[in-house]
Short mmCIF file of C-alpha atoms and ligand atoms in Angstrom, two decimals:
data_model
loop_
_atom_site.label_atom_id
_atom_site.label_comp_id
_atom_site.label_asym_id
_atom_site.label_seq_id
_atom_site.Cartn_x
_atom_site.Cartn_y
_atom_site.Cartn_z
CA MET A 1 142.27 106.08 57.93
CA ALA A 2 143.97 103.59 55.76
CA ASP A 3 147.52 102.35 55.85
CA GLY A 4 148.79 99.24 53.55
CA ASN A 5 151.44 98.96 55.98
CA SER A 6 149.83 98.77 59.10
CA GLU A 7 150.64 95.30 59.62
CA THR A 8 154.19 95.96 59.97
CA LYS A 9 153.99 98.68 62.72
CA SER A 10 155.26 98.33 65.98
CA SER A 11 152.32 97.34 68.74
CA ASN A 12 152.47 100.84 70.03
CA GLN A 13 151.17 102.03 67.39
CA MET A 14 148.72 99.51 66.50
CA TRP A 15 147.37 98.99 70.41
CA GLY A 16 148.61 101.51 72.09
CA GLY A 17 150.58 101.78 75.20
CA ARG A 18 149.29 99.00 77.23
CA PHE A 19 151.41 96.41 75.01
CA ALA A 20 155.21 97.76 75.39
CA SER A 21 156.86 94.74 73.76
CA GLY A 22 154.63 93.86 70.67
CA PRO A 23 152.11 90.58 69.80
CA ASP A 24 154.51 88.43 72.28
CA ALA A 25 153.09 90.05 75.04
CA ILE A 26 149.53 89.85 74.22
CA MET A 27 149.80 86.14 73.68
CA GLU A 28 151.51 85.97 76.90
CA GLU A 29 148.60 87.64 78.88
CA ILE A 30 145.43 85.61 76.39
CA ASN A 31 147.46 82.49 76.97
CA ALA A 32 148.58 82.33 80.80
CA SER A 33 146.71 81.18 83.36
CA ILE A 34 149.22 80.56 85.79
CA GLY A 35 147.23 83.94 87.61
CA PHE A 36 144.73 81.94 88.76
CA ASP A 37 145.21 78.57 87.96
CA LYS A 38 148.26 78.60 90.56
CA LYS A 39 145.68 77.33 93.11
CA LEU A 40 145.98 73.80 91.51
CA TYR A 41 149.31 73.48 92.97
CA GLY A 42 148.82 71.00 95.42
CA GLN A 43 146.84 68.99 93.15
CA ASP A 44 149.46 69.24 90.60
CA ILE A 45 152.10 67.65 92.81
CA ARG A 46 150.15 65.25 94.19
CA GLY A 47 148.95 63.96 90.93
CA SER A 48 152.70 64.01 89.82
CA ILE A 49 153.61 62.07 92.76
CA ALA A 50 151.42 59.72 91.95
CA HIS A 51 152.48 59.27 88.44
CA ALA A 52 155.87 59.32 89.34
CA THR A 53 155.50 56.74 91.63
CA MET A 54 153.57 54.46 89.14
CA LEU A 55 155.93 55.11 85.91
CA ALA A 56 158.56 53.72 88.54
CA HIS A 57 156.49 51.12 89.80
CA GLN A 58 155.92 49.57 85.67
CA GLY A 59 159.80 50.21 84.99
CA ILE A 60 159.28 53.44 82.63
CA ILE A 61 161.42 55.33 84.57
CA SER A 62 164.27 54.04 87.45
CA ALA A 63 163.46 54.41 90.89
CA GLU A 64 166.74 56.97 91.66
CA ASP A 65 164.66 59.31 88.82
CA LYS A 66 161.76 58.73 90.95
CA ASP A 67 162.96 59.29 94.41
CA LYS A 68 164.35 62.77 92.87
CA ILE A 69 161.64 63.74 91.49
CA VAL A 70 159.53 63.37 94.17
CA HIS A 71 161.61 65.30 96.34
CA GLY A 72 161.71 67.73 94.20
CA LEU A 73 157.86 68.13 93.87
CA ASN A 74 158.06 68.06 97.98
CA THR A 75 160.62 71.26 97.95
CA ILE A 76 158.79 73.22 95.11
CA LEU A 77 155.40 72.25 97.37
CA SER A 78 157.01 73.61 100.56
CA GLU A 79 158.50 76.74 98.79
CA ILE A 80 155.02 77.44 97.21
CA GLU A 81 153.42 77.29 100.96
CA SER A 82 155.73 79.08 102.55
CA GLY A 83 155.75 81.85 99.25
CA GLN A 84 158.97 81.31 98.21
CA PHE A 85 158.14 80.10 95.06
CA GLU A 86 158.08 82.58 91.89
CA PHE A 87 155.69 82.09 89.54
CA SER A 88 156.13 83.39 86.21
CA ARG A 89 153.91 83.95 83.49
CA ARG A 90 156.00 83.09 80.78
CA LEU A 91 155.73 79.78 81.64
CA GLU A 92 152.02 80.36 81.09
CA ASP A 93 150.50 78.02 83.57
CA ILE A 94 150.98 75.93 86.93
CA HIS A 95 151.80 72.61 85.26
CA MET A 96 154.69 73.96 83.38
CA ASN A 97 155.88 76.55 86.40
CA ILE A 98 156.42 73.73 88.40
CA GLU A 99 158.24 71.27 85.74
CA ALA A 100 160.30 74.15 85.48
CA ARG A 101 161.49 74.64 88.84
CA LEU A 102 161.80 70.63 88.88
CA ALA A 103 164.28 70.77 86.36
CA THR A 104 166.24 73.50 87.95
CA LEU A 105 166.17 71.30 91.74
CA ILE A 106 166.95 68.10 90.09
CA GLY A 107 168.35 68.10 86.92
CA PRO A 108 167.99 66.13 83.65
CA ALA A 109 165.64 63.80 85.54
CA ALA A 110 162.65 66.21 85.95
CA GLY A 111 162.19 65.90 81.68
CA ARG A 112 161.13 61.85 82.49
CA LEU A 113 158.08 63.26 84.70
CA HIS A 114 156.02 63.69 81.63
CA THR A 115 156.54 60.59 80.17
CA ALA A 116 153.21 59.03 79.29
CA ARG A 117 150.84 62.14 79.97
CA SER A 118 150.10 65.35 78.45
CA ARG A 119 148.69 69.14 80.04
CA ASN A 120 145.48 67.99 78.81
CA ASP A 121 144.65 64.95 81.43
CA GLN A 122 147.13 66.79 83.86
CA VAL A 123 144.87 69.85 84.36
CA ALA A 124 141.82 67.59 84.10
CA LEU A 125 143.31 65.69 87.21
CA ASP A 126 144.22 68.41 89.06
CA PHE A 127 140.81 70.60 88.40
CA ARG A 128 138.95 67.54 89.09
CA LEU A 129 140.34 66.67 92.10
CA TRP A 130 139.99 70.38 93.33
CA VAL A 131 136.37 70.13 92.56
CA LYS A 132 136.05 67.13 94.22
CA GLU A 133 137.22 68.69 97.20
CA GLU A 134 135.53 71.59 96.84
CA LEU A 135 132.60 69.05 96.95
CA GLN A 136 133.35 67.43 100.20
CA ARG A 137 133.55 71.17 101.40
CA THR A 138 130.42 72.40 100.31
CA GLU A 139 128.85 69.27 101.68
CA LYS A 140 130.06 70.33 105.27
CA ALA A 141 129.51 73.77 105.03
CA LEU A 142 125.51 72.68 103.94
CA THR A 143 125.45 70.30 107.08
CA GLY A 144 126.29 73.00 109.28
CA LEU A 145 123.55 75.35 107.72
CA ILE A 146 120.67 72.39 107.70
CA ALA A 147 121.52 71.84 111.87
CA ALA A 148 121.05 75.57 112.76
CA PHE A 149 117.92 75.29 110.90
CA LEU A 150 116.87 72.35 113.10
CA ASP A 151 117.63 74.10 116.03
CA ARG A 152 115.62 77.00 115.23
CA ALA A 153 113.13 74.63 113.82
CA GLU A 154 112.91 72.77 116.89
CA GLU A 155 112.75 75.74 119.36
CA HIS A 156 109.92 77.28 117.43
CA ALA A 157 107.89 74.10 116.75
CA GLU A 158 104.79 75.92 118.18
CA THR A 159 105.72 79.61 116.77
CA VAL A 160 103.02 80.14 114.87
CA MET A 161 103.05 83.06 112.05
CA PRO A 162 101.04 83.60 108.54
CA GLY A 163 101.79 81.24 105.90
CA PHE A 164 101.97 83.06 102.67
CA THR A 165 101.12 82.38 98.75
CA HIS A 166 101.72 85.00 96.66
CA LEU A 167 103.17 87.21 99.33
CA GLN A 168 99.31 87.44 100.56
CA THR A 169 98.32 86.16 103.98
CA ALA A 170 97.42 82.49 103.48
CA GLN A 171 97.17 79.98 106.02
CA PRO A 172 98.61 80.05 109.85
CA VAL A 173 102.01 77.70 109.98
CA THR A 174 104.42 77.01 112.42
CA PHE A 175 107.72 79.22 112.28
CA GLY A 176 109.47 75.58 112.85
CA HIS A 177 107.32 74.45 110.01
CA HIS A 178 108.60 77.20 107.39
CA CYS A 179 112.52 76.10 108.82
CA MET A 180 112.21 72.86 107.42
CA ALA A 181 111.25 74.01 104.48
CA TYR A 182 114.86 75.05 103.83
CA VAL A 183 115.79 72.28 105.70
CA GLU A 184 114.06 70.00 102.43
CA MET A 185 115.70 72.54 100.46
CA ILE A 186 119.03 72.33 101.74
CA GLY A 187 118.93 68.78 102.02
CA ARG A 188 118.20 68.31 98.21
CA ASP A 189 121.43 70.14 97.43
CA ARG A 190 123.56 68.25 99.77
CA SER A 191 122.05 65.00 97.88
CA ARG A 192 123.00 66.55 94.56
CA VAL A 193 126.56 67.57 96.02
CA ARG A 194 127.11 63.74 97.05
CA HIS A 195 125.73 62.15 93.76
CA ALA A 196 128.61 64.76 92.38
CA ILE A 197 131.08 63.43 94.35
CA GLU A 198 130.40 59.76 93.68
CA HIS A 199 129.74 60.83 89.52
CA MET A 200 133.11 62.53 89.21
CA ASP A 201 134.85 59.95 91.14
CA GLU A 202 137.09 59.16 88.02
CA SER A 203 140.73 59.40 87.72
CA PRO A 204 141.71 61.41 84.31
CA ILE A 205 145.78 60.73 84.51
CA GLY A 206 146.60 58.53 81.62
CA ALA A 207 144.30 59.82 79.13
CA ALA A 208 147.26 61.12 77.88
CA ALA A 209 147.00 64.16 74.91
CA LEU A 210 143.34 62.28 73.62
CA ALA A 211 144.68 58.93 72.70
CA GLY A 212 145.99 57.37 75.81
CA THR A 213 149.84 55.85 75.59
CA GLY A 214 152.20 53.27 74.38
CA PHE A 215 153.70 53.34 78.05
CA PRO A 216 153.10 50.13 79.65
CA ILE A 217 151.51 52.49 82.52
CA ASP A 218 148.83 51.65 85.27
CA ARG A 219 145.94 53.58 85.46
CA HIS A 220 144.45 51.89 88.45
CA MET A 221 147.04 52.61 89.98
CA THR A 222 147.55 56.19 89.89
CA ALA A 223 143.34 55.97 90.20
CA SER A 224 143.99 54.55 93.85
CA ALA A 225 146.67 56.47 94.70
CA LEU A 226 144.83 59.71 94.14
CA GLY A 227 141.88 58.46 96.26
CA PHE A 228 139.00 57.77 93.08
CA ALA A 229 137.25 54.89 92.51
CA GLY A 230 138.75 53.78 89.61
CA PRO A 231 140.03 55.46 86.04
CA THR A 232 137.81 57.00 83.15
CA ARG A 233 137.40 54.89 80.57
CA ASN A 234 137.80 56.82 77.44
CA SER A 235 140.17 58.60 76.85
CA ILE A 236 138.99 61.03 74.59
CA ASP A 237 136.08 61.84 76.62
CA THR A 238 138.62 62.34 79.71
CA VAL A 239 140.59 65.49 78.34
CA SER A 240 137.26 66.82 76.36
CA ASP A 241 134.94 66.64 79.64
CA ARG A 242 134.46 69.32 82.08
CA ASP A 243 130.64 67.74 83.29
CA PHE A 244 132.42 67.79 86.90
CA ALA A 245 132.89 71.45 86.71
CA LEU A 246 128.96 72.41 85.11
CA GLU A 247 127.59 69.99 88.00
CA PHE A 248 129.26 71.67 90.73
CA LEU A 249 128.46 74.80 89.22
CA SER A 250 124.38 73.67 88.63
CA ILE A 251 124.68 72.72 92.17
CA ALA A 252 125.99 75.63 93.23
CA ALA A 253 123.68 77.75 91.55
CA ILE A 254 120.48 75.72 92.18
CA ALA A 255 121.67 75.93 96.10
CA ALA A 256 122.33 79.81 95.69
CA THR A 257 118.83 80.26 94.56
CA HIS A 258 117.49 78.76 97.19
CA LEU A 259 119.76 80.94 100.01
CA SER A 260 118.48 83.54 97.64
CA ARG A 261 115.28 83.42 98.50
CA LEU A 262 115.85 82.86 102.24
CA ALA A 263 117.84 86.43 102.09
CA GLU A 264 114.67 87.83 100.31
CA GLU A 265 112.47 86.34 103.17
CA ILE A 266 115.27 87.43 105.58
CA VAL A 267 114.99 90.86 103.77
CA ILE A 268 111.10 91.47 104.25
CA TRP A 269 110.87 89.64 107.73
CA SER A 270 113.85 92.08 109.55
CA THR A 271 111.33 95.19 107.84
CA PRO A 272 109.45 97.34 110.74
CA GLN A 273 106.39 96.37 108.62
CA PHE A 274 106.61 93.26 109.54
CA GLY A 275 108.79 93.12 112.17
CA PHE A 276 109.17 89.08 112.74
CA ILE A 277 112.91 88.68 113.34
CA ARG A 278 115.57 90.68 114.26
CA LEU A 279 118.85 90.45 112.66
CA SER A 280 121.77 90.49 115.06
CA ASP A 281 124.05 93.40 115.22
CA ALA A 282 126.76 90.87 113.51
CA PHE A 283 124.97 90.19 110.43
CA SER A 284 123.23 93.90 109.50
CA THR A 285 124.68 97.24 109.54
CA GLY A 286 123.39 100.80 110.30
CA SER A 287 123.28 103.74 107.95
CA SER A 288 125.21 106.72 107.70
CA ILE A 289 122.46 109.11 107.57
CA MET A 290 119.49 107.69 109.27
CA PRO A 291 119.74 106.55 112.79
CA GLN A 292 117.12 104.18 113.25
CA LYS A 293 118.51 102.23 110.62
CA LYS A 294 119.64 98.52 110.62
CA ASN A 295 120.15 97.31 106.96
CA PRO A 296 120.50 93.39 106.26
CA ASP A 297 123.27 93.92 104.53
CA ALA A 298 125.22 90.23 104.82
CA ALA A 299 120.98 88.78 103.28
CA GLU A 300 120.99 91.48 100.32
CA LEU A 301 124.75 90.38 99.28
CA VAL A 302 123.50 86.58 99.64
CA ARG A 303 120.69 87.37 97.30
CA ALA A 304 123.50 89.40 94.95
CA LYS A 305 126.32 86.47 94.90
CA THR A 306 123.21 84.70 93.39
CA GLY A 307 123.64 86.57 90.19
CA ARG A 308 127.40 85.49 90.32
CA ILE A 309 126.84 82.33 90.33
CA ASN A 310 124.36 81.73 88.24
CA GLY A 311 126.42 83.84 85.84
CA SER A 312 129.31 81.51 85.87
CA LEU A 313 127.33 78.29 85.40
CA ILE A 314 125.92 80.40 82.20
CA ALA A 315 129.15 80.87 81.02
CA LEU A 316 130.71 77.82 81.48
CA LEU A 317 128.01 76.44 79.77
CA THR A 318 128.89 78.86 76.76
CA VAL A 319 132.27 78.33 76.75
CA MET A 320 131.87 74.33 76.18
CA LYS A 321 128.75 74.17 74.26
CA GLY A 322 130.34 74.39 70.50
CA LEU A 323 133.60 72.68 71.18
CA PRO A 324 134.95 69.73 69.14
CA LEU A 325 136.30 66.95 70.85
CA ALA A 326 138.87 66.56 72.28
CA TYR A 327 140.83 69.00 74.30
CA SER A 328 140.58 73.29 73.11
CA LYS A 329 142.01 75.91 75.00
CA ASP A 330 138.60 77.23 75.43
CA MET A 331 138.55 74.98 78.34
CA GLN A 332 141.29 77.04 80.26
CA GLU A 333 138.45 79.25 81.17
CA ASP A 334 136.68 76.49 83.19
CA LYS A 335 138.73 77.57 85.94
CA GLU A 336 138.02 81.05 86.95
CA GLN A 337 134.12 80.39 87.00
CA VAL A 338 134.25 77.51 89.12
CA PHE A 339 136.92 79.28 91.45
CA ASP A 340 134.72 82.44 92.02
CA ALA A 341 131.08 80.27 91.87
CA ALA A 342 132.94 78.39 94.90
CA GLU A 343 134.27 81.11 96.98
CA SER A 344 130.82 83.25 96.34
CA LEU A 345 129.00 79.79 97.72
CA GLU A 346 131.16 79.47 100.78
CA LEU A 347 130.90 82.84 101.90
CA ALA A 348 126.65 83.03 101.63
CA VAL A 349 126.33 79.82 103.32
CA ALA A 350 128.39 80.67 106.30
CA ALA A 351 126.77 83.78 106.44
CA MET A 352 123.22 82.55 106.07
CA THR A 353 124.16 79.88 108.88
CA GLY A 354 125.24 82.60 111.05
CA MET A 355 122.42 84.52 110.57
CA VAL A 356 119.90 82.02 111.13
CA ARG A 357 121.49 81.13 114.10
CA ASP A 358 121.39 84.56 115.64
CA MET A 359 118.43 86.41 114.27
CA ALA A 360 116.12 86.59 117.42
CA ILE A 361 112.29 85.56 116.60
CA ARG A 362 109.68 88.26 117.52
CA ALA A 363 106.78 85.96 118.43
CA ASP A 364 104.51 88.20 118.96
CA ARG A 365 104.63 89.69 116.27
CA MET A 366 104.21 86.38 113.83
CA LYS A 367 101.09 85.50 116.25
CA ALA A 368 99.20 88.95 115.66
CA ALA A 369 100.41 88.75 111.88
CA ALA A 370 99.00 85.32 111.36
CA GLY A 371 95.75 85.87 113.24
CA SER A 372 94.96 88.99 110.77
CA GLY A 373 93.76 88.85 107.04
CA TYR A 374 91.21 86.08 107.97
CA SER A 375 93.88 83.46 108.02
CA THR A 376 91.07 80.73 109.56
CA ALA A 377 88.41 80.86 106.90
CA THR A 378 89.66 77.59 105.62
CA ASP A 379 89.48 76.29 109.20
CA LEU A 380 85.35 77.62 109.23
CA ALA A 381 84.83 75.87 105.77
CA ASP A 382 86.51 72.96 106.93
CA TRP A 383 84.55 73.10 110.13
CA LEU A 384 81.27 73.32 108.11
CA VAL A 385 81.80 70.34 105.87
CA ARG A 386 82.70 68.32 109.00
CA GLU A 387 80.29 69.37 111.59
CA ALA A 388 77.31 70.37 109.20
CA GLY A 389 78.24 68.52 106.49
CA LEU A 390 78.15 70.96 103.70
CA PRO A 391 79.75 70.27 100.29
CA PHE A 392 83.04 72.42 100.43
CA ARG A 393 82.43 74.61 97.33
CA ASP A 394 79.06 75.84 99.69
CA ALA A 395 81.30 75.74 102.64
CA HIS A 396 83.63 78.02 100.93
CA HIS A 397 80.59 80.50 99.72
CA VAL A 398 79.08 80.75 103.11
CA THR A 399 82.61 81.50 104.72
CA GLY A 400 83.16 84.37 102.11
CA ARG A 401 80.17 85.76 103.49
CA ALA A 402 81.58 85.95 107.09
CA VAL A 403 84.66 87.13 105.61
CA ALA A 404 82.97 89.87 104.08
CA LEU A 405 81.00 90.45 107.37
CA ALA A 406 83.74 90.68 109.28
CA GLU A 407 85.52 92.87 107.13
CA GLN A 408 82.05 95.06 107.13
CA LYS A 409 82.66 94.72 110.73
CA THR A 410 86.35 95.72 110.92
CA CYS A 411 86.67 92.29 112.77
CA ASP A 412 88.38 89.04 112.65
CA LEU A 413 86.52 86.05 111.99
CA ALA A 414 86.77 84.84 115.60
CA ASP A 415 85.05 88.46 116.93
CA LEU A 416 82.14 87.84 114.97
CA SER A 417 79.06 86.99 117.48
CA LEU A 418 77.54 83.63 117.11
CA GLU A 419 74.57 85.58 116.00
CA ASP A 420 76.57 87.19 113.48
CA LEU A 421 77.30 83.07 112.17
CA GLN A 422 74.19 82.03 112.52
CA SER A 423 72.58 84.72 110.40
CA ILE A 424 75.07 83.75 107.48
CA HIS A 425 74.39 79.40 108.13
CA PRO A 426 72.09 78.72 110.59
CA GLN A 427 73.83 75.27 111.46
CA ILE A 428 76.83 77.12 112.94
CA THR A 429 77.04 76.45 116.70
CA ALA A 430 79.70 78.16 119.45
CA LYS A 431 81.98 75.12 119.30
CA VAL A 432 83.31 77.30 116.06
CA PHE A 433 85.24 79.10 118.14
CA ASP A 434 87.47 76.41 118.70
CA VAL A 435 88.70 76.40 115.20
CA LEU A 436 89.30 79.90 114.75
CA THR A 437 92.06 80.60 116.37
CA VAL A 438 95.38 80.76 114.98
CA GLU A 439 96.59 77.80 117.39
CA ALA A 440 94.07 75.37 116.66
CA SER A 441 94.25 75.85 113.26
CA VAL A 442 98.05 75.31 113.23
CA ALA A 443 97.21 72.43 115.48
CA SER A 444 94.65 70.49 113.05
CA ARG A 445 96.66 69.90 110.15
CA THR A 446 98.16 66.88 111.13
CA SER A 447 98.75 65.81 107.47
CA PHE A 448 101.85 63.90 106.79
CA GLY A 449 103.88 66.95 106.13
CA GLY A 450 101.78 69.32 107.09
CA THR A 451 102.35 72.46 109.98
CA ALA A 452 101.04 70.33 113.02
CA PRO A 453 103.56 70.83 115.84
CA ASN A 454 103.85 67.02 116.35
CA GLU A 455 103.87 66.49 112.68
CA VAL A 456 106.83 68.89 112.43
CA ARG A 457 108.81 67.58 115.69
CA LYS A 458 108.59 64.30 113.42
CA GLN A 459 110.36 65.56 110.70
CA ILE A 460 112.62 67.17 112.79
CA ALA A 461 113.55 64.02 114.25
CA TRP A 462 113.53 61.95 110.90
CA TRP A 463 116.55 64.96 110.08
CA ARG A 464 118.45 64.92 112.75
CA ALA A 465 119.06 60.97 112.45
CA ARG A 466 120.27 61.64 108.92
CA ASN A 467 122.29 65.01 109.82
N1 LIG B 501 146.51 75.87 81.28
C1 LIG B 501 145.93 75.07 80.24
C2 LIG B 501 144.31 74.92 80.24
O1 LIG B 501 144.07 75.10 81.94
C3 LIG B 501 146.45 73.41 80.68
C4 LIG B 501 146.38 72.45 79.56
C5 LIG B 501 147.18 73.18 78.24
N2 LIG B 501 147.17 71.91 77.05
C6 LIG B 501 147.30 72.24 76.10
N3 LIG B 501 147.52 71.47 75.11
N4 LIG B 501 147.72 73.61 75.52
O2 LIG B 501 143.67 73.92 79.98
#
């Protein structure tokens, strides 16, 4: 109902019971980031120590004030780490929580810390440091997953399984070769991580609000104290840039997509119908009603985490897409997306590493499946090209007739008699049976990167030297 006085009514009437103390409370709730950016306390304190040390070195603050500041910041660090620190939402974010506590601890000297900087370069620094460290953790985790695949690939360099296209049996491959496909994928993820670390290796601190500062600061000094290759070169870009977060999320989304494909294969392979693997009890669950079931929950959740991670990437891209230079408060929404994606990816990689290491490979089932579905039909066609001199297209046609005959007799290609085969093409000899087994098929695929066990072993050695 229209009410000319509604603007002057108390918050309770306007917005209901959730906001007890009026518009200020709503502002505080939408504005505060302390609930999630407290994660950055370590980076914030390190950044402030480097900044204060540089300010003193440059004669911008006194050595005594610097000592008080550094001592106070270290006290705050231990207060936070021992759980004694009281975070206040009224103080908005981690930067102001720490600075306010510093003032209580050391008095007026605390007020000198914020000389020649702004929360804009401060948050850019803290967050960049955090993302860089997370990328370093990601690199290690991916290396662990690659190692797990290399071990399984080595163990199963000769284990034959059906290779699929369209999820239809295509040609026999080895399980080792299939594992090495994931090594390539995860290896690319890891090299993207390494590039991103290099890419973001520039220190934002000293860009100040957006224009730089008139104080005689030394940004090279703070950059090297904080482990960066150097300072960023444009102060406007520095406080408005979140590419490092977007890069992290893009890398995470691609890596999660790889893990999701693997998760899907694990789900398929562990069905009784496929029966290619048996998941360890550690990574599966039973059903509360169906005693026979063993569910691949961990794989399913890895597959689902991909949705969250991809969502985070889209969320931050959307936050950034219309922002004018330089800083806008919208950018505060960057952190939860990155934190959530990082946690999800860490968990997904750890779960996958465990599953890959633990799963039992049912080589007999793989081999039986590898031989069904006329998987060596291409080998027959290739033989006709090689031994009988047929053009490949004709060989393809002859092989198609052989497959039709085998289908009619409900047997495999290798079970057709020589007479059967010769009735289709007179030049076929008994030697053809050498290429119709799955072992012969994989052994023959010796092209670089092919599935022949020796080729796979070469690729394993190549990766071992680089992992
Ligand atoms: N909490 C803020 C963020 O995460 C810190 C920067 C605030 N800067 C400002 N000018 N209000 O983005």
